Coordinates of C-alpha atoms in Angstrom, one line a residue:
Chain D
M21 CA 31.9 -30.3 60.6
A22 CA 35.6 -29.7 60.2
K23 CA 37.0 -26.9 62.4
S24 CA 40.6 -27.1 61.6
K25 CA 42.8 -24.0 61.3
K26 CA 43.0 -24.4 57.6
N27 CA 39.4 -23.1 57.7
A28 CA 40.5 -19.7 58.8
A29 CA 39.7 -18.2 55.4
Y30 CA 36.0 -18.9 56.0
K31 CA 35.7 -17.0 59.2
P32 CA 35.1 -13.3 59.3
V33 CA 38.5 -12.6 60.9
K34 CA 40.0 -9.2 60.5
L35 CA 43.2 -9.7 58.6
P36 CA 45.5 -6.9 57.6
L37 CA 44.4 -5.5 54.3
F38 CA 47.5 -6.7 52.4
K39 CA 47.1 -10.2 53.7
D40 CA 43.4 -10.2 53.1
L41 CA 43.9 -9.2 49.5
K42 CA 46.2 -12.2 49.1
V43 CA 44.0 -14.7 50.9
H44 CA 40.8 -13.6 49.2
K45 CA 42.3 -12.6 45.9
W46 CA 39.6 -14.2 43.9
L47 CA 36.8 -12.6 45.8
F48 CA 38.2 -9.1 45.1
I49 CA 38.7 -10.0 41.5
M50 CA 35.2 -11.4 41.1
A51 CA 33.6 -8.3 42.7
L52 CA 35.6 -6.0 40.4
P53 CA 33.5 -6.1 37.2
G54 CA 30.3 -5.5 39.2
V55 CA 31.8 -2.6 41.2
L56 CA 33.3 -1.0 38.1
Y57 CA 29.9 -1.4 36.4
M58 CA 28.2 0.4 39.3
I59 CA 30.8 3.2 39.4
I60 CA 30.5 3.8 35.7
F61 CA 26.8 3.4 35.0
N62 CA 25.3 4.3 38.4
Y63 CA 27.7 6.6 40.2
M64 CA 29.1 8.6 37.3
P65 CA 25.6 9.7 36.2
M66 CA 25.0 10.6 39.9
F67 CA 27.9 13.0 39.7
G68 CA 26.7 14.0 36.2
V69 CA 23.7 15.7 37.8
I70 CA 26.2 18.6 38.3
M71 CA 25.1 19.6 34.8
A72 CA 21.7 20.6 36.3
F73 CA 23.6 23.5 37.9
Q74 CA 25.4 24.4 34.7
D75 CA 24.8 25.8 31.3
W76 CA 26.0 22.5 30.0
K77 CA 27.7 22.5 26.6
F78 CA 28.7 19.5 24.7
R79 CA 31.9 21.3 23.4
I80 CA 33.9 23.8 25.4
R81 CA 36.3 26.0 23.4
G82 CA 39.9 25.3 24.3
H83 CA 39.2 22.3 26.5
S84 CA 39.2 18.7 25.5
G85 CA 39.0 15.5 27.4
L86 CA 36.2 13.2 28.4
F87 CA 34.9 15.2 31.3
A88 CA 35.7 18.7 30.1
P89 CA 32.0 19.7 29.5
F90 CA 31.3 18.9 33.1
I91 CA 34.3 20.8 34.4
Y92 CA 34.3 23.8 32.2
S93 CA 30.7 24.4 31.5
E94 CA 29.5 27.6 33.1
F95 CA 27.9 27.2 36.5
V96 CA 24.6 28.9 36.8
G97 CA 23.5 27.9 40.3
F98 CA 19.8 27.2 40.5
D99 CA 18.9 29.0 37.2
N100 CA 17.7 25.8 35.5
F101 CA 15.4 25.0 38.4
K102 CA 14.1 28.5 38.4
T103 CA 13.3 28.1 34.7
M104 CA 11.7 24.8 35.3
F105 CA 9.4 26.0 38.0
T106 CA 8.5 29.3 36.4
S107 CA 8.8 29.1 32.6
R108 CA 5.6 28.9 30.6
T109 CA 7.2 26.7 28.0
V110 CA 8.1 24.1 30.7
D111 CA 4.7 24.4 32.4
F112 CA 5.9 22.6 35.5
W113 CA 2.5 22.5 37.2
A114 CA 0.9 20.8 34.2
L115 CA 3.7 18.3 34.3
L116 CA 3.3 17.7 38.0
G117 CA -0.5 17.5 37.6
N118 CA -0.4 15.0 34.8
T119 CA 2.2 12.9 36.5
L120 CA 0.3 12.9 39.8
S121 CA -3.1 12.2 38.2
I122 CA -1.6 9.0 36.6
S123 CA 0.3 7.9 39.7
L124 CA -2.4 8.6 42.2
L125 CA -5.1 6.9 40.1
S126 CA -2.7 4.0 39.9
L127 CA -2.1 4.0 43.6
A128 CA -5.9 3.9 44.1
L129 CA -6.8 1.2 41.5
Y130 CA -3.7 -0.6 40.2
F131 CA -2.0 -1.0 43.6
P132 CA -4.9 -2.9 45.4
A133 CA -5.9 -4.9 42.3
P134 CA -3.4 -7.8 42.8
I135 CA -4.1 -7.9 46.5
I136 CA -7.8 -8.4 45.9
L137 CA -7.2 -10.9 43.1
S138 CA -4.8 -12.9 45.3
L139 CA -7.4 -13.0 48.1
F140 CA -9.9 -14.4 45.6
L141 CA -7.4 -16.9 44.2
N142 CA -6.7 -18.0 47.7
E143 CA -10.4 -18.9 48.2
I144 CA -10.4 -21.1 45.1
R145 CA -10.2 -24.8 46.2
S146 CA -10.2 -26.5 42.8
A147 CA -6.5 -26.9 42.1
G148 CA -7.1 -27.3 38.4
Y149 CA -9.2 -24.2 38.0
K150 CA -6.7 -22.3 40.0
R151 CA -3.8 -23.5 37.9
V152 CA -5.5 -22.7 34.6
T153 CA -6.6 -19.2 35.6
Q154 CA -3.2 -18.4 37.1
T155 CA -1.4 -19.5 33.9
L156 CA -3.7 -17.2 31.8
I157 CA -3.5 -14.1 34.0
Y158 CA 0.3 -14.1 34.1
I159 CA 0.6 -14.0 30.3
P160 CA 0.3 -10.2 29.7
H161 CA 3.3 -9.6 32.1
F162 CA 5.6 -11.3 29.6
V163 CA 4.4 -9.2 26.6
S164 CA 6.2 -6.0 25.8
L165 CA 4.6 -2.6 26.2
V166 CA 4.8 -2.1 22.4
I167 CA 2.6 -5.1 21.9
V168 CA 0.2 -3.9 24.6
A169 CA 0.0 -0.5 23.0
S170 CA -0.6 -2.0 19.6
I171 CA -3.3 -4.3 20.9
T172 CA -4.9 -1.4 22.7
Q173 CA -4.9 0.6 19.4
Q174 CA -6.6 -2.2 17.6
L175 CA -9.2 -2.7 20.2
F176 CA -10.1 1.0 21.0
N177 CA -9.7 2.9 17.7
T178 CA -12.8 4.5 16.3
T179 CA -12.6 3.1 12.8
D180 CA -12.7 -0.6 13.5
G181 CA -11.9 -1.2 17.2
I182 CA -14.2 -3.7 18.7
V183 CA -14.2 -2.2 22.2
Y184 CA -15.1 1.2 20.8
H185 CA -18.0 -0.2 18.8
V186 CA -19.4 -2.2 21.7
L187 CA -19.2 0.9 23.9
N188 CA -20.8 2.9 21.1
Q189 CA -23.7 0.5 20.9
M190 CA -24.2 0.5 24.7
M191 CA -24.0 4.3 24.9
G192 CA -26.2 5.0 21.9
G193 CA -23.5 6.2 19.6
K194 CA -21.9 8.5 22.0
A195 CA -18.9 6.5 23.0
P196 CA -15.8 8.6 23.7
D197 CA -12.6 8.2 21.7
I198 CA -10.6 6.9 24.6
L199 CA -7.3 6.9 22.6
T200 CA -7.3 10.6 21.9
R201 CA -9.5 12.4 24.4
P202 CA -7.1 13.9 27.0
Q203 CA -9.3 13.3 30.0
Y204 CA -9.2 9.6 29.3
F205 CA -5.4 9.4 29.2
A206 CA -4.8 8.6 32.9
P207 CA -7.6 6.0 33.1
L208 CA -6.3 4.4 29.9
I209 CA -2.7 4.1 31.2
V210 CA -3.9 2.8 34.6
G211 CA -6.3 0.4 32.9
Q212 CA -3.5 -1.0 30.7
S213 CA -1.3 -1.5 33.8
I214 CA -4.1 -3.3 35.6
W215 CA -4.7 -5.5 32.6
K216 CA -1.0 -6.2 32.1
E217 CA 0.4 -6.6 35.7
T218 CA -2.5 -7.6 38.1
G219 CA -2.2 -11.3 37.5
Y220 CA 1.5 -11.4 37.8
G221 CA 1.4 -9.1 40.8
T222 CA -0.6 -11.8 42.7
I223 CA 2.4 -14.1 42.9
I224 CA 4.1 -12.3 45.7
F225 CA 1.0 -12.1 47.8
L226 CA 0.1 -15.8 47.1
A227 CA 3.7 -16.6 48.3
A228 CA 3.0 -14.8 51.5
L229 CA -0.3 -16.6 51.9
S230 CA 1.2 -20.0 51.2
G231 CA 3.2 -19.5 54.4
V232 CA 0.1 -19.3 56.6
D233 CA -0.2 -22.2 59.0
M234 CA -3.5 -24.0 58.1
Q235 CA -4.0 -24.9 61.8
L236 CA -4.7 -21.2 62.4
Y237 CA -7.7 -21.4 60.1
E238 CA -8.9 -24.6 61.6
A239 CA -8.6 -23.3 65.2
A240 CA -10.4 -20.1 64.2
R241 CA -13.1 -22.1 62.6
V242 CA -13.6 -24.3 65.6
D243 CA -14.1 -21.1 67.5
G244 CA -16.9 -20.2 65.1
A245 CA -15.2 -17.7 62.8
G246 CA -16.8 -17.2 59.4
R247 CA -15.2 -16.4 56.0
W248 CA -14.8 -12.7 56.7
R249 CA -13.4 -13.1 60.1
L250 CA -10.8 -15.6 58.8
M251 CA -9.8 -13.2 56.1
W252 CA -9.7 -10.2 58.5
H253 CA -7.8 -11.9 61.3
I254 CA -5.6 -14.4 59.5
T255 CA -5.3 -13.8 55.8
L256 CA -4.8 -10.1 55.8
P257 CA -2.3 -10.0 58.6
A258 CA -0.3 -12.6 56.7
I259 CA 0.2 -10.3 53.8
R260 CA 0.4 -7.1 55.7
G261 CA 4.3 -7.0 55.7
T262 CA 4.4 -7.5 51.9
V263 CA 1.7 -4.9 51.3
V264 CA 3.6 -2.4 53.3
I265 CA 6.8 -3.0 51.4
M266 CA 5.1 -2.7 48.1
L267 CA 3.4 0.4 49.2
I268 CA 6.7 2.0 50.3
M269 CA 8.1 1.3 46.8
R270 CA 5.0 2.6 45.2
V271 CA 5.1 5.8 47.1
G272 CA 8.7 6.2 46.2
S273 CA 7.9 6.1 42.6
V274 CA 5.1 8.6 42.7
L275 CA 6.8 10.7 40.1
N276 CA 8.0 7.7 38.0
T277 CA 5.2 7.0 35.7
G278 CA 7.7 5.2 33.5
F279 CA 8.6 6.3 30.0
E280 CA 7.7 3.6 27.5
Q281 CA 4.0 3.1 28.2
I282 CA 3.2 6.8 28.2
Y283 CA 5.3 7.5 25.1
L284 CA 3.7 4.7 23.3
M285 CA 0.1 5.8 24.1
K286 CA 0.6 9.5 23.5
N287 CA -0.5 11.2 20.3
D288 CA -1.0 14.7 19.1
I289 CA -4.5 15.0 20.5
N290 CA -4.1 13.6 24.0
A291 CA -0.6 15.2 24.4
P292 CA -1.6 17.9 26.9
K293 CA -2.4 15.2 29.4
A294 CA 0.4 12.9 28.3
K295 CA 3.2 15.3 29.3
V296 CA 4.7 13.7 32.4
F297 CA 8.2 14.1 33.8
D298 CA 9.7 11.1 32.1
T299 CA 8.4 11.9 28.6
Y300 CA 9.2 15.6 29.1
I301 CA 12.8 14.8 30.1
Y302 CA 13.2 12.7 27.0
E303 CA 11.7 15.2 24.6
R304 CA 13.3 18.3 26.1
G305 CA 16.7 16.7 26.8
I306 CA 17.3 14.1 24.2
V307 CA 15.2 15.2 21.2
Q308 CA 15.6 19.0 21.7
Q309 CA 19.0 18.7 23.4
Q310 CA 18.3 21.1 26.2
Y311 CA 20.4 19.0 28.5
S312 CA 20.8 21.1 31.6
L313 CA 17.1 22.0 31.9
S314 CA 16.0 18.4 31.6
A315 CA 18.8 17.1 33.8
A316 CA 17.4 19.5 36.4
A317 CA 13.9 18.0 36.0
G318 CA 15.5 14.6 36.3
L319 CA 17.3 15.6 39.5
F320 CA 14.1 17.0 40.9
K321 CA 12.4 13.8 40.3
S322 CA 15.2 11.7 41.8
V323 CA 15.3 13.8 45.0
V324 CA 11.6 13.7 45.5
S325 CA 11.6 9.9 45.0
L326 CA 14.4 9.5 47.5
I327 CA 12.6 11.7 50.1
M328 CA 9.3 9.9 49.5
V329 CA 10.9 6.4 49.9
L330 CA 12.8 7.3 53.0
S331 CA 9.8 9.0 54.7
A332 CA 7.4 6.2 53.8
N333 CA 9.9 3.7 55.2
K334 CA 10.2 5.8 58.4
I335 CA 6.5 6.1 58.8
A336 CA 6.1 2.3 58.3
K337 CA 8.7 1.7 61.0
L338 CA 7.1 4.1 63.4
C339 CA 3.9 2.1 62.9
G340 CA 5.7 -1.0 63.9
E341 CA 6.2 -2.5 60.4
S342 CA 9.6 -3.8 59.4
G343 CA 10.1 -1.5 56.4
F344 CA 12.4 -2.6 53.7
Y345 CA 15.8 -2.1 55.2
Chain Z
M22 CA 0.6 -24.6 41.6
A23 CA 0.3 -27.1 44.3
L24 CA 2.3 -24.9 46.7
F25 CA -0.5 -22.3 46.8
H26 CA -3.3 -24.8 47.1
N27 CA -5.2 -23.9 50.2
D28 CA -6.7 -27.1 51.4
N29 CA -9.0 -25.8 54.0
K30 CA -12.4 -27.3 54.0
I31 CA -14.8 -24.7 55.3
K32 CA -18.2 -25.8 56.3
R33 CA -20.4 -24.0 53.8
T34 CA -23.6 -22.1 54.5
P35 CA -25.8 -21.3 51.5
G36 CA -24.6 -17.7 51.5
D37 CA -21.1 -18.9 51.7
A38 CA -21.6 -21.1 48.6
T39 CA -23.0 -18.1 46.6
I40 CA -19.9 -16.1 47.5
Q41 CA -17.7 -19.0 46.5
V42 CA -19.5 -19.2 43.1
L43 CA -19.1 -15.4 42.6
I44 CA -15.4 -15.7 43.3
Y45 CA -15.0 -18.4 40.7
I46 CA -16.9 -16.4 38.2
F47 CA -14.9 -13.2 38.9
V48 CA -11.5 -15.0 38.6
G49 CA -12.7 -16.7 35.4
L50 CA -13.8 -13.4 33.9
F51 CA -10.6 -11.8 34.7
A52 CA -8.7 -14.7 33.1
L53 CA -10.9 -14.4 30.0
A54 CA -10.3 -10.6 29.8
T55 CA -6.6 -11.2 29.8
V56 CA -6.7 -13.7 26.9
M57 CA -9.5 -12.3 24.7
P58 CA -7.5 -9.4 23.2
F59 CA -4.8 -11.9 22.2
L60 CA -7.3 -14.2 20.6
Y61 CA -9.0 -11.3 18.8
V62 CA -5.7 -10.2 17.3
L63 CA -4.7 -13.7 16.4
A64 CA -8.1 -14.3 14.6
G65 CA -7.9 -11.0 12.8
S66 CA -4.4 -11.7 11.5
F67 CA -5.8 -14.7 9.6
A68 CA -8.9 -12.9 8.3
T69 CA -9.5 -11.1 5.1
E70 CA -9.7 -7.3 5.1
A71 CA -13.3 -7.5 4.1
E72 CA -14.3 -9.6 7.0
L73 CA -12.4 -7.3 9.4
T74 CA -14.3 -4.3 8.3
E75 CA -17.7 -6.0 8.1
K76 CA -17.7 -8.0 11.3
R77 CA -17.0 -6.5 14.6
F78 CA -15.8 -9.5 16.5
F79 CA -15.0 -13.1 15.8
I80 CA -12.7 -15.7 17.2
V81 CA -12.6 -17.9 14.1
P82 CA -12.5 -16.0 10.7
S83 CA -15.0 -17.4 8.2
V84 CA -12.5 -17.1 5.3
F85 CA -9.0 -18.2 6.3
S86 CA -6.4 -16.0 4.7
L87 CA -2.6 -15.9 4.9
N88 CA -2.4 -12.6 2.9
A89 CA -1.2 -10.6 5.9
Y90 CA 1.5 -13.0 6.7
R91 CA 2.6 -13.1 3.0
F92 CA 2.9 -9.3 3.2
I93 CA 5.1 -9.2 6.2
L94 CA 7.1 -12.2 5.0
K95 CA 7.8 -10.4 1.8
D96 CA 8.5 -7.2 3.6
G97 CA 10.8 -9.1 6.0
Q98 CA 11.7 -6.3 8.3
I99 CA 9.9 -7.8 11.4
F100 CA 11.9 -11.0 11.0
R101 CA 15.1 -9.1 10.8
G102 CA 14.0 -7.4 13.9
L103 CA 13.3 -10.7 15.6
G104 CA 16.7 -11.9 14.7
N105 CA 18.3 -8.8 16.2
S106 CA 16.2 -9.1 19.3
L107 CA 17.3 -12.8 19.7
F108 CA 20.9 -11.8 19.4
V109 CA 20.6 -8.9 21.9
T110 CA 18.7 -11.1 24.3
I111 CA 21.1 -14.1 24.3
I112 CA 24.4 -12.1 24.6
G113 CA 22.8 -9.5 26.9
T114 CA 21.5 -12.2 29.3
I115 CA 25.0 -13.9 29.4
I116 CA 26.5 -10.5 30.3
N117 CA 23.9 -9.9 33.0
L118 CA 24.4 -13.2 34.6
L119 CA 28.2 -13.0 34.4
F120 CA 28.3 -9.5 36.1
S121 CA 25.5 -10.3 38.6
T122 CA 26.8 -13.7 39.9
T123 CA 30.4 -12.6 40.2
L124 CA 29.3 -9.6 42.2
A125 CA 26.8 -11.6 44.2
Y126 CA 29.2 -14.3 45.3
P127 CA 31.7 -12.1 47.3
L128 CA 28.8 -10.2 48.8
A129 CA 27.3 -13.5 50.0
R130 CA 30.5 -14.4 51.8
S131 CA 30.6 -13.2 55.3
D132 CA 34.4 -13.2 55.3
F133 CA 34.7 -10.8 52.4
R134 CA 36.3 -7.6 53.7
W135 CA 34.3 -5.0 51.7
R136 CA 31.0 -6.8 51.9
N137 CA 29.1 -4.2 53.8
G138 CA 30.6 -1.3 51.8
I139 CA 29.8 -2.8 48.4
T140 CA 26.3 -3.9 49.6
N141 CA 25.6 -0.3 50.6
M142 CA 26.8 0.9 47.3
V143 CA 24.2 -1.4 45.7
I144 CA 21.4 -0.2 47.9
I145 CA 22.2 3.4 47.2
T146 CA 21.7 2.7 43.5
M147 CA 18.3 1.4 44.3
L148 CA 17.3 4.6 46.1
F149 CA 18.8 7.3 43.9
S150 CA 19.8 7.7 40.3
G151 CA 21.3 10.4 38.2
G152 CA 18.4 10.2 35.8
M153 CA 18.0 9.8 32.1
I154 CA 20.1 12.7 30.8
P155 CA 23.4 12.1 32.5
S156 CA 23.1 8.4 31.7
Y157 CA 22.4 9.2 28.0
I158 CA 25.4 11.6 27.8
L159 CA 27.6 8.9 29.5
V160 CA 26.6 6.3 26.9
V161 CA 26.6 8.5 23.8
N162 CA 29.2 11.3 24.4
I163 CA 31.6 9.7 26.9
L164 CA 31.6 6.0 26.1
H165 CA 30.6 6.5 22.4
L166 CA 28.4 3.5 22.4
K167 CA 25.6 4.9 20.2
N168 CA 24.7 2.4 17.4
T169 CA 26.6 -0.4 19.1
W170 CA 25.0 -3.4 20.8
W171 CA 27.0 -2.5 23.9
A172 CA 24.6 0.4 24.4
L173 CA 21.8 -2.2 24.9
W174 CA 23.9 -4.6 27.1
L175 CA 26.1 -2.5 29.4
P176 CA 23.8 0.2 30.9
G177 CA 21.6 -2.5 32.6
A178 CA 24.3 -5.1 33.1
V179 CA 23.5 -5.5 36.8
N180 CA 20.0 -5.1 38.1
A181 CA 20.3 -4.5 41.9
F182 CA 17.1 -6.4 42.7
N183 CA 18.2 -9.4 40.6
M184 CA 21.7 -9.4 42.0
I185 CA 20.3 -9.4 45.6
I186 CA 18.0 -12.4 44.8
I187 CA 21.1 -14.3 43.6
K188 CA 23.1 -13.1 46.7
N189 CA 20.4 -14.3 49.0
Y190 CA 20.3 -17.7 47.3
F191 CA 24.1 -18.1 47.6
Q192 CA 23.8 -17.3 51.3
G193 CA 21.2 -19.9 51.7
L194 CA 23.4 -22.7 50.3
P195 CA 24.9 -25.1 52.9
K196 CA 28.4 -23.9 53.8
E197 CA 29.8 -27.4 54.3
L198 CA 30.4 -28.1 50.6
E199 CA 32.2 -24.8 50.1
E200 CA 34.3 -25.4 53.2
A201 CA 35.1 -29.0 52.2
S202 CA 36.4 -27.9 48.8
H203 CA 38.3 -25.1 50.4
M204 CA 40.1 -27.6 52.6
D205 CA 40.9 -29.6 49.5
G206 CA 42.8 -26.5 48.4
A207 CA 40.3 -25.1 45.9
T208 CA 40.6 -21.3 45.3
D209 CA 37.5 -19.1 45.8
L210 CA 37.1 -18.9 42.0
Q211 CA 37.1 -22.7 41.8
I212 CA 34.6 -23.0 44.6
F213 CA 32.4 -20.5 42.9
I214 CA 32.5 -22.2 39.5
K215 CA 32.5 -25.9 40.6
V216 CA 30.4 -25.8 43.8
V217 CA 28.3 -22.7 44.1
L218 CA 27.1 -22.2 40.5
P219 CA 26.0 -25.8 39.9
L220 CA 24.0 -25.7 43.1
S221 CA 22.4 -22.5 42.0
K222 CA 20.8 -23.6 38.8
P223 CA 17.2 -22.7 39.9
V224 CA 18.0 -19.1 40.8
L225 CA 20.1 -18.7 37.7
A226 CA 17.2 -19.9 35.6
S227 CA 14.8 -17.5 37.3
V228 CA 17.0 -14.5 37.2
G229 CA 18.3 -15.3 33.7
L230 CA 14.7 -15.3 32.5
F231 CA 14.0 -12.0 34.3
Y232 CA 16.9 -10.5 32.4
A233 CA 16.0 -12.3 29.1
V234 CA 12.4 -11.2 29.0
G235 CA 13.6 -7.7 29.9
H236 CA 15.9 -7.6 26.9
W237 CA 13.4 -9.1 24.6
N238 CA 10.7 -6.6 25.5
A239 CA 13.0 -3.5 25.8
Y240 CA 12.0 -0.6 23.7
F241 CA 13.3 2.6 25.3
N242 CA 17.0 1.8 25.2
A243 CA 16.8 0.8 21.6
L244 CA 14.9 4.0 20.9
L245 CA 17.6 6.0 22.6
Y246 CA 20.7 4.4 21.4
I247 CA 20.0 2.7 18.0
D248 CA 19.1 4.7 14.9
N249 CA 20.8 2.5 12.4
S250 CA 17.9 0.7 10.7
S251 CA 19.8 -2.5 10.1
M252 CA 20.1 -2.8 13.9
Y253 CA 16.5 -2.2 14.7
V254 CA 15.1 -4.7 17.2
A255 CA 11.6 -6.3 16.9
Q256 CA 9.9 -3.8 19.3
I257 CA 11.1 -0.8 17.3
I258 CA 10.0 -2.3 14.1
L259 CA 6.6 -3.3 15.4
R260 CA 6.2 0.2 16.6
N261 CA 7.1 1.6 13.2
I262 CA 4.6 -0.6 11.5
M263 CA 1.9 0.6 13.9
N264 CA 2.8 4.2 13.3
Q265 CA 2.9 3.8 9.5
A266 CA -0.5 2.3 9.7
S267 CA -2.0 5.0 11.8
Q268 CA -0.6 7.6 9.6
A269 CA -2.0 5.8 6.6
E270 CA -5.4 6.1 8.1
T271 CA -5.2 9.8 8.5
D272 CA -3.2 10.7 5.5
E273 CA -5.2 9.7 2.5
K274 CA -2.9 11.5 0.0
M275 CA 0.0 9.3 0.9
D276 CA 1.4 7.8 -2.3
W277 CA 1.8 4.2 -1.2
S278 CA 2.8 2.8 -4.6
A279 CA 5.9 4.9 -4.3
L280 CA 6.7 3.2 -1.0
G281 CA 6.3 -0.3 -2.5
G282 CA 2.7 -1.3 -2.2
A283 CA -0.4 -1.1 -0.1
P284 CA -0.4 0.6 3.3
P285 CA -0.1 -1.8 6.3
S286 CA -3.7 -2.7 6.7
K287 CA -5.5 -3.9 9.8
A288 CA -4.7 -7.6 9.1
V289 CA -1.1 -6.7 8.6
K290 CA -1.0 -4.8 11.9
M291 CA -2.5 -7.8 13.6
A292 CA -0.1 -10.3 11.9
S293 CA 2.9 -8.2 12.9
T294 CA 1.6 -8.1 16.5
V295 CA 1.2 -11.9 16.4
V296 CA 4.7 -12.5 15.0
A297 CA 6.2 -10.3 17.7
T298 CA 4.2 -11.9 20.5
V299 CA 4.5 -15.6 19.5
P300 CA 8.2 -16.1 20.5
I301 CA 7.5 -15.1 24.1
L302 CA 4.3 -17.1 24.3
V303 CA 6.0 -20.2 22.9
V304 CA 8.6 -20.2 25.7
Y305 CA 6.1 -19.0 28.3
P306 CA 4.9 -22.4 29.5
F307 CA 8.5 -23.4 30.1
I308 CA 9.5 -20.2 31.9
Q309 CA 6.4 -19.6 33.9
K310 CA 7.5 -21.8 36.8
F311 CA 11.0 -20.2 37.0
F312 CA 9.4 -16.8 37.1
T313 CA 7.1 -17.6 39.9
K314 CA 9.9 -19.3 41.8
G315 CA 12.2 -16.3 41.3
V316 CA 9.5 -13.9 42.6
M317 CA 9.1 -16.0 45.6
V318 CA 12.8 -16.3 46.4
G319 CA 12.9 -12.5 46.2
A320 CA 9.7 -12.1 48.2
V321 CA 10.7 -14.5 51.0
K322 CA 14.2 -13.1 51.6
G323 CA 14.3 -9.7 50.0

């Protein structure tokens, strides 16, 4: 290891800014595109949320310039939020209810699914069987939601969908039309997610499990521990940190049901239950061009997510977990 | 996946063996449930319309028919879409990697002055965003990127998670090589290109594939920013075919002859789904190991 003075550039020495800019010229230049990207595409929209407090107009009479609409649109305080919470046409409580019914159902079923499957995979001792099943269950992750939606349509539709007809036979001709009945919308979305992502979701837990020292299992077995005690005292503690981090992120996205999947599965008949924040913001804001109102809904969603993530992280830390930062 | 192989030999009691068998069956059924829908659609795409309406389920059609594929080949729009998607994916991934690696390298260097500040900037973007509307207005009204490919490339040029995976990988590289070339008078840029990047091929492959699959499968951005039909990507076209088809089912009065032939029938829907799925499934065996590696790099250090 060379420790000559020439090596100074590699040590975190505080140089005066001007000299630092010269010595590390290329580091600054390299960071520039990424930083510019973040300023333009992440931070400018963050300041753009100001439009949630305005009656934002695309064109302002007598003013031109890139940011004129943001500067000269009339400020209306919290009016957009008032409209959002109280107006019948927005129907905030239905939005919140639909969003929560999907995300809570997904927290209850979709979240634990990969954990359970990875515990099962971990018990499989035949390397070949494990490899083949793993290869198969990862596949749906790589397929787009448009394809998943179209396959779902082909399997569940009432004219020639195989799943519908099998259900129909089992239920004596009274199978529900899952694609259109509103009460099946949340289970349909969560079911799709489970089908698509459970397999792939096991990777992260299997990675945590692969780090477990096998001697722990052997020692416990010598002490007479059975399968369940091994799982409870060794396997589960090994993935606890990962589970907590995933849970924090999940809690943070309780209002983010995602746009694509819901938009793709929604139709005229199940629409009442398919109105969630993300699709609402798209339809109100972009299709109907009510920019300020839907920006307010977006801001509400972002703020709630931030609060949820930070508090979940705080709680995890108070419980002695490492949290995610 | 030898890495995951759990080589513990548990002494089995009869009850234990039953549980073991049940676990094998459950995992096998789950795997079957993931592939059956694909096989069903694949089989249906080669079947005749008559068989599709008569038989409920089959994995091998009794009469092998290429009619559906002839229809979509003649129609041609899904292939145009696949071409556009390929173009968007290749250039988009190059842009992603360029922006992400050049940002990750300074952040991986402990002697970079603004390392902490910029890292915090990145973390803030992971926690809070301006939302859909301000971003849409930025792209459409301020940058005027609507109906340009840039609208699909620039807004997601750096994914914070992916960038941090790369940064962590760079940080894990042995410092000696970088220091040695520094002493030989190489600039930071030369060290980055000649030393760091060649050592980072595994993580570049993983993250590049995360980005590439993201571009290939993206639907929402294309829906938002592209309404020029010659620029439609495969996902948009597949969606249109599905919508046309479901309308055709409800709207009997539709004059299909005026629109150039028969309505997209069930087999055509299936064939279009197959054509849109096959490209990703063809590369899947090659990319699978990079994906799992990437997830693990992120999991271990993120």
